[in-house]
mmCIF file of C-alpha atoms in Angstrom:
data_model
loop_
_atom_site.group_PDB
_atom_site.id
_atom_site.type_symbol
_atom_site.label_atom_id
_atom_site.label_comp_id
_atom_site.label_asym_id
_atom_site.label_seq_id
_atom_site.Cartn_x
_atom_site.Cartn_y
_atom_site.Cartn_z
ATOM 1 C CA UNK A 174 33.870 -4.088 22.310
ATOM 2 C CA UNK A 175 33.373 -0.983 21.710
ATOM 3 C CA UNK A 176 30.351 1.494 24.140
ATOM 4 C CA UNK A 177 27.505 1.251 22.229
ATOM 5 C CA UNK A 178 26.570 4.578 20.075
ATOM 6 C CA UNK A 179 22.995 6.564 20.764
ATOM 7 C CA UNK A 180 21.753 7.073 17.123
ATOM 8 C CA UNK A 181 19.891 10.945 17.412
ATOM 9 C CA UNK A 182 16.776 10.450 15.820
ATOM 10 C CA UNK A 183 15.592 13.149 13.308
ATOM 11 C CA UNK A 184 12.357 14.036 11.712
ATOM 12 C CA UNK A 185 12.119 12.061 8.245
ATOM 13 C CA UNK A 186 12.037 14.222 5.582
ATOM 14 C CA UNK A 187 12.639 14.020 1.169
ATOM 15 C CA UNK A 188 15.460 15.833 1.442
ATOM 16 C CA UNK A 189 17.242 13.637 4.439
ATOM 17 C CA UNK A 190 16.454 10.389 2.884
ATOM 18 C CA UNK A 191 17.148 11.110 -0.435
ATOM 19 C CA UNK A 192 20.081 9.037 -0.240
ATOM 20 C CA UNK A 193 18.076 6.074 1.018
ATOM 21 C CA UNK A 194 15.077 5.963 -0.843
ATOM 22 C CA UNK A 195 11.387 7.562 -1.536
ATOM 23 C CA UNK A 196 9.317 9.487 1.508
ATOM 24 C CA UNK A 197 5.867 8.187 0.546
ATOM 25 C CA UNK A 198 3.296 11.028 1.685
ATOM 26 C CA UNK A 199 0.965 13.737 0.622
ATOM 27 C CA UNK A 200 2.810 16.687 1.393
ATOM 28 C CA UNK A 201 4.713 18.279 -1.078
ATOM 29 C CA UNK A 202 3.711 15.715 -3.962
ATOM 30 C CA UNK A 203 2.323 16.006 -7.126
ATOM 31 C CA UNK A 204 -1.287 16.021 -7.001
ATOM 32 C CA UNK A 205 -4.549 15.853 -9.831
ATOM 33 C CA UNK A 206 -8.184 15.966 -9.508
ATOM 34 C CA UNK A 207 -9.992 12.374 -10.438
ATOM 35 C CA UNK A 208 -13.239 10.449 -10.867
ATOM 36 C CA UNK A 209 -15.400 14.096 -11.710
ATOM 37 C CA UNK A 210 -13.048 15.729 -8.787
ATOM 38 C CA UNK A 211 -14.383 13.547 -5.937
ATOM 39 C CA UNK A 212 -10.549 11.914 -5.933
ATOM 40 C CA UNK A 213 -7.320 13.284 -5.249
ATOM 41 C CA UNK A 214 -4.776 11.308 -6.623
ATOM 42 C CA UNK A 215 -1.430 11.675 -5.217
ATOM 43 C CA UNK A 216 0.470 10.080 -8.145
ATOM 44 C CA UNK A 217 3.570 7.898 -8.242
ATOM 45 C CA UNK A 218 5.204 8.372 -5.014
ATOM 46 C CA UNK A 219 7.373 5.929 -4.900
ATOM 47 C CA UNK A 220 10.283 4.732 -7.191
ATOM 48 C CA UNK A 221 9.079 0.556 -7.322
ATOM 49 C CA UNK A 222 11.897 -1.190 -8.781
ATOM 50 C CA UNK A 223 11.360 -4.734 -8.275
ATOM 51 C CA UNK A 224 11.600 -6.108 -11.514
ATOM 52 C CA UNK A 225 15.452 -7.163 -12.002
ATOM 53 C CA UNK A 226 15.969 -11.075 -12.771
ATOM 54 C CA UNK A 227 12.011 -12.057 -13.575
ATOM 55 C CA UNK A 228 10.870 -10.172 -10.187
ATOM 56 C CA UNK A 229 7.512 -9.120 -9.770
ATOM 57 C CA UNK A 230 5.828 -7.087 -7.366
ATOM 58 C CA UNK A 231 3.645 -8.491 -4.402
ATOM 59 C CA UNK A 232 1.796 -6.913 -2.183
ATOM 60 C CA UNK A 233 1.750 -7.774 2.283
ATOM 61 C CA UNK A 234 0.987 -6.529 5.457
ATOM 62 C CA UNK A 235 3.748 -6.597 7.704
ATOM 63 C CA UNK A 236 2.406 -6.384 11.647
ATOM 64 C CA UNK A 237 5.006 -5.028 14.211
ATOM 65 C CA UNK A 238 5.668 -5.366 17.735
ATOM 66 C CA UNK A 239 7.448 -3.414 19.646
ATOM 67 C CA UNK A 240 11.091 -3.864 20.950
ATOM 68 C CA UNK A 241 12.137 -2.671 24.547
ATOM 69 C CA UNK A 242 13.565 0.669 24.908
ATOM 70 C CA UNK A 243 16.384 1.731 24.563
ATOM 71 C CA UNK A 244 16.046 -0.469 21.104
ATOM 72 C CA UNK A 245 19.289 -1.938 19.983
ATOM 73 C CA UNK A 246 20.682 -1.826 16.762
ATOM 74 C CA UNK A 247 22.809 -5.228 16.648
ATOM 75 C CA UNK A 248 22.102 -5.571 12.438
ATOM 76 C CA UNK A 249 21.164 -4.141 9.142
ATOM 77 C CA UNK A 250 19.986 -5.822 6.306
ATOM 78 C CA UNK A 251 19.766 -4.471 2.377
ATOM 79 C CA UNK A 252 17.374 -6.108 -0.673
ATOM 80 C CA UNK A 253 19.842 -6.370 -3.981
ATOM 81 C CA UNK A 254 17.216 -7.217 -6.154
ATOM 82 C CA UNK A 255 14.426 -4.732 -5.321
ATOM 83 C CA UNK A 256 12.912 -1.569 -3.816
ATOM 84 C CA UNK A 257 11.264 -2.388 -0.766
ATOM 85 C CA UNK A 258 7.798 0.039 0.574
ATOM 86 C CA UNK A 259 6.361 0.471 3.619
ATOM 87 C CA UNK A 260 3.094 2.567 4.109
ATOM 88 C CA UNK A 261 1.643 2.642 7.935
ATOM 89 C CA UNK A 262 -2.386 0.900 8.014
ATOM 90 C CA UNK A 263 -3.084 3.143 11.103
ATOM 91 C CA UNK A 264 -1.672 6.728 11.933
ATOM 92 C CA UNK A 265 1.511 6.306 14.722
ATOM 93 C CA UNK A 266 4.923 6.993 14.214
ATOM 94 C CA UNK A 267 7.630 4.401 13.318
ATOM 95 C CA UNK A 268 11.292 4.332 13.826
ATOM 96 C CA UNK A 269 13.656 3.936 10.149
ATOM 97 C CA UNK A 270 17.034 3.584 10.233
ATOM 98 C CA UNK A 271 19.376 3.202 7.304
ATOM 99 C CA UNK A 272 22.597 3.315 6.281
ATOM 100 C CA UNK A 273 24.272 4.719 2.544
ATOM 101 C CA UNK A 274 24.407 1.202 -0.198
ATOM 102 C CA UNK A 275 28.364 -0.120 0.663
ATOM 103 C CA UNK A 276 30.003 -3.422 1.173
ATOM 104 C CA UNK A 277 30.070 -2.883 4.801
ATOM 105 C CA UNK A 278 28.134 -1.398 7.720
ATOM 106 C CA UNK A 279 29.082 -0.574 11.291
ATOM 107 C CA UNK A 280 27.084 1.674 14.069
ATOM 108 C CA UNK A 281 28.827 4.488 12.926
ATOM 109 C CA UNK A 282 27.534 4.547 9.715
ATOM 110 C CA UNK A 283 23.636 4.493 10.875
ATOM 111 C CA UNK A 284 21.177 7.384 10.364
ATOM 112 C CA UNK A 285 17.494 6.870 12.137
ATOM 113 C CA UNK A 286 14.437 8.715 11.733
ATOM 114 C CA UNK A 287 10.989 9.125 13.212
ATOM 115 C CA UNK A 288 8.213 8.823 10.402
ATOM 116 C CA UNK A 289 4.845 10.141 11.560
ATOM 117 C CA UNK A 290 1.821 8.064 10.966
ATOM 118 C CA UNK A 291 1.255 9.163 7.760
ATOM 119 C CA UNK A 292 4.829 9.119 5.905
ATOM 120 C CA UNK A 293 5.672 5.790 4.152
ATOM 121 C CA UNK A 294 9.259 4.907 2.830
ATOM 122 C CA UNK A 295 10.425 3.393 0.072
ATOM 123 C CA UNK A 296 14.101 1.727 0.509
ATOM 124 C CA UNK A 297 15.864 1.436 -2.722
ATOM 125 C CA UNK A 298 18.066 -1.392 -3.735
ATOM 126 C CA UNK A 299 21.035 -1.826 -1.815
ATOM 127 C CA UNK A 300 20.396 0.294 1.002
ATOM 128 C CA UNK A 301 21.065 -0.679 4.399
ATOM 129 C CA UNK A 302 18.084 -0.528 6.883
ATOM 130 C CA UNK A 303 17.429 -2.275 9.753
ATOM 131 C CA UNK A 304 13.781 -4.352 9.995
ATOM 132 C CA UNK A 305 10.947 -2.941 11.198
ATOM 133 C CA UNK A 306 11.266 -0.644 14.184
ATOM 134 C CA UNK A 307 7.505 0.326 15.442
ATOM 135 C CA UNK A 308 6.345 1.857 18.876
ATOM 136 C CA UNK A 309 3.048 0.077 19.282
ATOM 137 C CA UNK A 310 2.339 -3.411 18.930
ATOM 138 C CA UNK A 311 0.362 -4.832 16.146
ATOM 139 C CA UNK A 312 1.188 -1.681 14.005
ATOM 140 C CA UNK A 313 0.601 -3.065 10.427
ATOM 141 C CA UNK A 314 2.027 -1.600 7.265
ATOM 142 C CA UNK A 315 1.351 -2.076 3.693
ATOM 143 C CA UNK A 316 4.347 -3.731 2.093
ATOM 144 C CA UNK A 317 4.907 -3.445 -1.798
ATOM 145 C CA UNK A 318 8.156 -5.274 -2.681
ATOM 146 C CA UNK A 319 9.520 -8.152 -4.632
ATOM 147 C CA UNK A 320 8.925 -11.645 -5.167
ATOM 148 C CA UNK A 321 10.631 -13.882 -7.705
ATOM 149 C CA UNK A 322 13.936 -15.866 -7.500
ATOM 150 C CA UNK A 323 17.365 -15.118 -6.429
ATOM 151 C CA UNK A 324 18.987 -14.190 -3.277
ATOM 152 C CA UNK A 325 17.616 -10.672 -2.320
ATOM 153 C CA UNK A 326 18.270 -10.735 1.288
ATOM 154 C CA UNK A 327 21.747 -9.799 2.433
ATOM 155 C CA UNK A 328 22.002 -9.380 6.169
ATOM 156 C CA UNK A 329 25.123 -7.962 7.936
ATOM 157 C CA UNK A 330 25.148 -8.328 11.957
ATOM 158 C CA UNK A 331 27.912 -6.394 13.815
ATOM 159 C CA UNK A 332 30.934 -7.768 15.276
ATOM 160 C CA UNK A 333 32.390 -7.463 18.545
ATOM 161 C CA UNK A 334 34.794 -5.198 17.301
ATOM 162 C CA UNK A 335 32.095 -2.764 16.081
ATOM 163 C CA UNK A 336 29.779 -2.473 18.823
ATOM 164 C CA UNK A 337 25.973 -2.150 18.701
ATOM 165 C CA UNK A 338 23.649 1.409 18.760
ATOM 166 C CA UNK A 339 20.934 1.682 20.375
ATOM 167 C CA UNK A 340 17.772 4.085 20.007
ATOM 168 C CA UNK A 341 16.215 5.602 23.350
ATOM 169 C CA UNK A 342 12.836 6.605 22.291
ATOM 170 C CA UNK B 270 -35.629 5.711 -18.670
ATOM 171 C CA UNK B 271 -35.833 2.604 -16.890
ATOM 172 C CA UNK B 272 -36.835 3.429 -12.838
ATOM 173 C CA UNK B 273 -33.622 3.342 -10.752
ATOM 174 C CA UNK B 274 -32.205 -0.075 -9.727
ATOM 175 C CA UNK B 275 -31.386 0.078 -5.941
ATOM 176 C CA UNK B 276 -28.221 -2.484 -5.268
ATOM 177 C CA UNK B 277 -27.880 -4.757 -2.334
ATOM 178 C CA UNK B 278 -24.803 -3.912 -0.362
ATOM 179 C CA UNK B 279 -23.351 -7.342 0.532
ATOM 180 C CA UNK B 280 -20.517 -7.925 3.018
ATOM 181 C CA UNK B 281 -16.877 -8.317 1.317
ATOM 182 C CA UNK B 282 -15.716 -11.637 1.461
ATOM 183 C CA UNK B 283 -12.870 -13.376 -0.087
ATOM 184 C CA UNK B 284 -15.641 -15.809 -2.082
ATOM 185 C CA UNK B 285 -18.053 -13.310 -2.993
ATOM 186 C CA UNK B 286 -15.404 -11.300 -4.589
ATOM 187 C CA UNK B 287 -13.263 -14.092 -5.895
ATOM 188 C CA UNK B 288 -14.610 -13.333 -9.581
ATOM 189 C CA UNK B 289 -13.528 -9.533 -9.595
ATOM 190 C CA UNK B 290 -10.261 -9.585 -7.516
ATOM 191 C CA UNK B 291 -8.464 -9.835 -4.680
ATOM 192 C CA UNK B 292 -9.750 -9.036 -0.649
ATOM 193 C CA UNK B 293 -6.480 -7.701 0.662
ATOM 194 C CA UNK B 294 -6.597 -9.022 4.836
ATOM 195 C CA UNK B 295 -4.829 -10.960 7.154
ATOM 196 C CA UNK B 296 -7.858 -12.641 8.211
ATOM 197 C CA UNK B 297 -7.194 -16.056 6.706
ATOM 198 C CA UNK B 298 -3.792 -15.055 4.452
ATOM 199 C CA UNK B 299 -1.223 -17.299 4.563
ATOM 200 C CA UNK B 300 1.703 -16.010 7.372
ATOM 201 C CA UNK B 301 4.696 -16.114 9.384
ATOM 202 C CA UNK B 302 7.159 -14.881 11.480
ATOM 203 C CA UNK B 303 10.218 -12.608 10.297
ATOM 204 C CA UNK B 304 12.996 -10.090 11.753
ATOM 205 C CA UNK B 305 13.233 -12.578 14.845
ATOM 206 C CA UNK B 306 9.820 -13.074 15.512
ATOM 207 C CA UNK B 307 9.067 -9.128 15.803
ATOM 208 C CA UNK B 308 7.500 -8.950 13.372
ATOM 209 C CA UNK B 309 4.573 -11.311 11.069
ATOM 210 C CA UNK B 310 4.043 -11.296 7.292
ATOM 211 C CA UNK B 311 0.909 -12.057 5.765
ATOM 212 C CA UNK B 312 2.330 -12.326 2.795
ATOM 213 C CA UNK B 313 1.520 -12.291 -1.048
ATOM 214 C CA UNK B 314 -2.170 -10.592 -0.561
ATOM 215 C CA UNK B 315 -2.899 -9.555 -4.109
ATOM 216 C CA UNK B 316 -1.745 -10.658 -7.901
ATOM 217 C CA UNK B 317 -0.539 -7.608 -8.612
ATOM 218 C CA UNK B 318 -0.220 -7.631 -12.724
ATOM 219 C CA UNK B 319 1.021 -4.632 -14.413
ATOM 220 C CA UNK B 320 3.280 -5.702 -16.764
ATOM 221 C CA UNK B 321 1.621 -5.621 -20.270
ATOM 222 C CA UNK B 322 2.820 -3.255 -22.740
ATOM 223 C CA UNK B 323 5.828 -2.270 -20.505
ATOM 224 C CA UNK B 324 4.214 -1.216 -17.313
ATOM 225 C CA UNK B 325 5.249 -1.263 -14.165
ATOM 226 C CA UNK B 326 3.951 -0.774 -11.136
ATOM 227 C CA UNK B 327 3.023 2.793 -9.121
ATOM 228 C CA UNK B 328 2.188 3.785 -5.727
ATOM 229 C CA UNK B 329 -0.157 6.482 -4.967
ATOM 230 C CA UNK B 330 -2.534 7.695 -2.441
ATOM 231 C CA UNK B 331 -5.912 8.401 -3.509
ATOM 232 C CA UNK B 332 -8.300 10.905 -1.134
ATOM 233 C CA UNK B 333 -11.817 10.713 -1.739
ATOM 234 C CA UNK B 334 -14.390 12.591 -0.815
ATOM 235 C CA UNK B 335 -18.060 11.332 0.178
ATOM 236 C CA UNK B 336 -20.857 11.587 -2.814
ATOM 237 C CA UNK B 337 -24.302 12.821 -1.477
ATOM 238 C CA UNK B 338 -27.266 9.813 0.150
ATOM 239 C CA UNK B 339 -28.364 7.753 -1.966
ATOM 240 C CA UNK B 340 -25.584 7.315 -4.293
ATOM 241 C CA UNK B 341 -26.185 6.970 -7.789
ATOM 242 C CA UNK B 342 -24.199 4.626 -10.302
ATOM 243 C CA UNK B 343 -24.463 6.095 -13.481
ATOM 244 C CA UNK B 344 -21.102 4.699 -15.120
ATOM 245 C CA UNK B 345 -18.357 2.254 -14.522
ATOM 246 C CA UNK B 346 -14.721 1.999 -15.963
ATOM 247 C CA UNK B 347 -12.317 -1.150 -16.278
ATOM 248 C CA UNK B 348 -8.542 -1.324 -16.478
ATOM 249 C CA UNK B 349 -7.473 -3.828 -19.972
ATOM 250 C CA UNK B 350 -3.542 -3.548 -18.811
ATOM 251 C CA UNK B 351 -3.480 -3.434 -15.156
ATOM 252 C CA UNK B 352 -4.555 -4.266 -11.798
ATOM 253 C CA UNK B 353 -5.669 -1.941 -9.275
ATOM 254 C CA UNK B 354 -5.180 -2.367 -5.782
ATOM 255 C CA UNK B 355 -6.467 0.258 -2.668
ATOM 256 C CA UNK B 356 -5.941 -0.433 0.709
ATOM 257 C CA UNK B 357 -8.105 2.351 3.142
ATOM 258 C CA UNK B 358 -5.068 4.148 5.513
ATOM 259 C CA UNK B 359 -7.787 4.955 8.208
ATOM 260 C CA UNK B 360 -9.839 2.245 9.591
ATOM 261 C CA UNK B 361 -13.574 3.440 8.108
ATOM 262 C CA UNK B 362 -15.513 1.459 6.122
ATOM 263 C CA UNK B 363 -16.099 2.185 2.411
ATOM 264 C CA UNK B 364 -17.746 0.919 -0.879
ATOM 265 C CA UNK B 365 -16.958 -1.113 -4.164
ATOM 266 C CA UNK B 366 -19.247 -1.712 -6.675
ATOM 267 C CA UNK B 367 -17.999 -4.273 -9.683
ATOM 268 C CA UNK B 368 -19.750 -5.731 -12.749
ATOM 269 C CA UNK B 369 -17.950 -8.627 -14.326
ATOM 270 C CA UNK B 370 -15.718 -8.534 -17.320
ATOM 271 C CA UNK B 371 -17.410 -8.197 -20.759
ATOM 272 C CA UNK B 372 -18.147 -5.747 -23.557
ATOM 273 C CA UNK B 373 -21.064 -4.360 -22.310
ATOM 274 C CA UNK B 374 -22.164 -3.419 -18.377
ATOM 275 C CA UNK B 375 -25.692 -2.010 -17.161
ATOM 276 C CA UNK B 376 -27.416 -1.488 -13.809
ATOM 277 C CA UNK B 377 -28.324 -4.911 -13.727
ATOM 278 C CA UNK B 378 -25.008 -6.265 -13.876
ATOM 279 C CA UNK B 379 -23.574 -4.585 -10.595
ATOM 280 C CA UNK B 380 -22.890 -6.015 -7.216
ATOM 281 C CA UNK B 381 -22.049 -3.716 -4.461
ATOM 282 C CA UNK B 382 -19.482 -5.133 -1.071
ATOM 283 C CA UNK B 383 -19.054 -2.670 2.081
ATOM 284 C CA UNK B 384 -14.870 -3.312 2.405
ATOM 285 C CA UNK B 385 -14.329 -3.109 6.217
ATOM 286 C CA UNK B 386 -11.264 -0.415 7.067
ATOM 287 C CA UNK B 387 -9.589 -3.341 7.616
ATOM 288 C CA UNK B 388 -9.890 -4.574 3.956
ATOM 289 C CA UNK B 389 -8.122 -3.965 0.393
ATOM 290 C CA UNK B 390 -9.429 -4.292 -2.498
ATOM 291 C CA UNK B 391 -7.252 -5.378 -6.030
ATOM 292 C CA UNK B 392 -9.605 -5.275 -9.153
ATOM 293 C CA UNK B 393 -8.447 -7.625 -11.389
ATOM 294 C CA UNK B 394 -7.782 -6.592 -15.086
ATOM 295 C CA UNK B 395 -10.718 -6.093 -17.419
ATOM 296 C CA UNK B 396 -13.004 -6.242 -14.041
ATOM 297 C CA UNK B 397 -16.085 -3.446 -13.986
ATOM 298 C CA UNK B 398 -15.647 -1.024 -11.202
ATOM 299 C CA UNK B 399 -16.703 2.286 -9.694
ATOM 300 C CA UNK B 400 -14.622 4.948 -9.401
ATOM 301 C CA UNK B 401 -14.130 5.254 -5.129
ATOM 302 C CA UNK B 402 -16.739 5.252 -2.378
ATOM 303 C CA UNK B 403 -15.617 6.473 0.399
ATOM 304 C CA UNK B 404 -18.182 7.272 3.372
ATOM 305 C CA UNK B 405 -16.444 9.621 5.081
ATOM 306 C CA UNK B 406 -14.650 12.773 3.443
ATOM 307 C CA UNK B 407 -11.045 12.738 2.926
ATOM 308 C CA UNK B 408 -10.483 8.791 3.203
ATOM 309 C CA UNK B 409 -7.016 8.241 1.898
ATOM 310 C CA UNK B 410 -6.217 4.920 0.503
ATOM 311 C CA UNK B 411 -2.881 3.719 -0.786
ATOM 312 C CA UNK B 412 -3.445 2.337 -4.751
ATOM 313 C CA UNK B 413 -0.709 0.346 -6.410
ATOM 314 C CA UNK B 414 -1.793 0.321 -9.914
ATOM 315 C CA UNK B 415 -0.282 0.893 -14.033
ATOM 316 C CA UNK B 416 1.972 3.190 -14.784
ATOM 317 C CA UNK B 417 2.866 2.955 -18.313
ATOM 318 C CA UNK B 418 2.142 4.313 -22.005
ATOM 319 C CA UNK B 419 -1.334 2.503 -23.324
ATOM 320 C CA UNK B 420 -4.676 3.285 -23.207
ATOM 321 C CA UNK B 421 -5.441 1.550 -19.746
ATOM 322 C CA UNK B 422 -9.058 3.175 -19.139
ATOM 323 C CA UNK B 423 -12.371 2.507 -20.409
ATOM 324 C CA UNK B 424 -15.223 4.345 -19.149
ATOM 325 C CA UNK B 425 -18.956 3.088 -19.651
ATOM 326 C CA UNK B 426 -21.717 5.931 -19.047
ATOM 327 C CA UNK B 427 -25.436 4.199 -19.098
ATOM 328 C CA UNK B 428 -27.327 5.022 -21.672
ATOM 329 C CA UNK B 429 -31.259 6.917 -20.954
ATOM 330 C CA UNK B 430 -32.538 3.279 -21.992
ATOM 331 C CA UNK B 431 -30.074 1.519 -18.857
ATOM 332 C CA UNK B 432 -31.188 3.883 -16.533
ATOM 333 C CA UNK B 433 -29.182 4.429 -13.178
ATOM 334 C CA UNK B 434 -28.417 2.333 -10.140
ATOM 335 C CA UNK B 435 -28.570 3.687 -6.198
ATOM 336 C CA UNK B 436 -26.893 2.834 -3.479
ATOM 337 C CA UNK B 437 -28.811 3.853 0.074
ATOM 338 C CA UNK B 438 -26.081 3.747 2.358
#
């Protein structure tokens, strides 16, 4: 087996997850005054795309706990059928990782990032990401994805022959 | 002009609100364990239903600002083709006044709920609200509502003969 690969971590930003799907956050979005200008609304930050074979949106809370450091990446896992959004209930940063949409996925493919406590992400369909990755137990995130038939989890874990990464955070 | 109603602000509880919409909590949702028992989903919190006319669903982030003591009611508005849903992304309590559905709403038709910062709200369609009431300035909430062509607003201002509600918070 191969030595396992440390994953950098890098700030999440639009322009480095492009590839992967929507940074849901304030900053930098487009913006209008509401309800007699005591409302901003931050409008549609998020590409929702949950509707393909009779799917409909729901709405969750996902609560976290946190794995032991260094974290290890043995898996990644990618929705066909639907966007899937994750917006953090209370303000700590959260570990993403993701890989580009492909038939296959190895360690060496991985990108992670550290979201601060008030970025949410979007993953968009196909895209490799591993589950949730927080650094505080009971962290709880709003969840918007999709709910309907079909098989819309596809889950990949690593061989021997391709190793494992791990995060040291 | 009638002399100013002053509401009742009740707790928010699934029951109380069960005519207007959805409390969106884990406290009593239905759960379980996922990603290897890291993580829990209380899942399925809110019927999200934004689908009429071809609309689909949004994700925004609303930041309200406080309105002076006491607040006064002096209109409400209702969504025909969509839900709304607003979760508060800092733990501070806010306020959500509702009327039920019908042609006409007045002052005497309102019921006011303090939502807990631990509690979402998801007005169902046709259901009499307030614009937000926050408590605290710049309370951001995440709102998964409409997006869509349609005319999805309707705004009732009371007229002199209504008169005005207040809420002494």
């Amino acid at each position: 087996m191969p030595a396992p690969l440390t994953l950098t971590v890098e700030p999440l930003t639009r322009a480095a997850f492009r590839e992967f799907g929507d940074v849901i956050e304030t900053d930098g979005a487009d913006s209008f005054p509401i309800n007699e200008g005591t409302t901003t609304r931050y409008h549609d930050l998020a590409s929702v795309d949950v509707a393909a074979q009779g799917g409909a949106p729901l709405i969750s809370i996902f609560r976290g706990l946190a794995r032991p450091a260094p974290i290890e990446i043995r898996m990644m896992e990618h929705h066909p059928l639907g966007t899937q959004a994750f917006y953090p209930l209370r303000n700590h940063a959260y570990l993403v990782v993701v890989a580009p949409r492909g038939a296959v996925v190895g360690p060496g493919d991985l990108r992670a990032f550290r979201a601060a406590g008030d970025q949410g992400v979007n993953y968009h369909r196909g895209v490799w990401h591993h589950p949730l990755l927080v650094l505080r137990d009971n962290h709880d995130f709003l969840v918007v994805d999709r709910g309907g038939d079909g098989d819309n989890c596809v889950e990949h874990h690593f061989g021997a022959e391709q190793g494992i990464a791990l995060l040291d955070v």
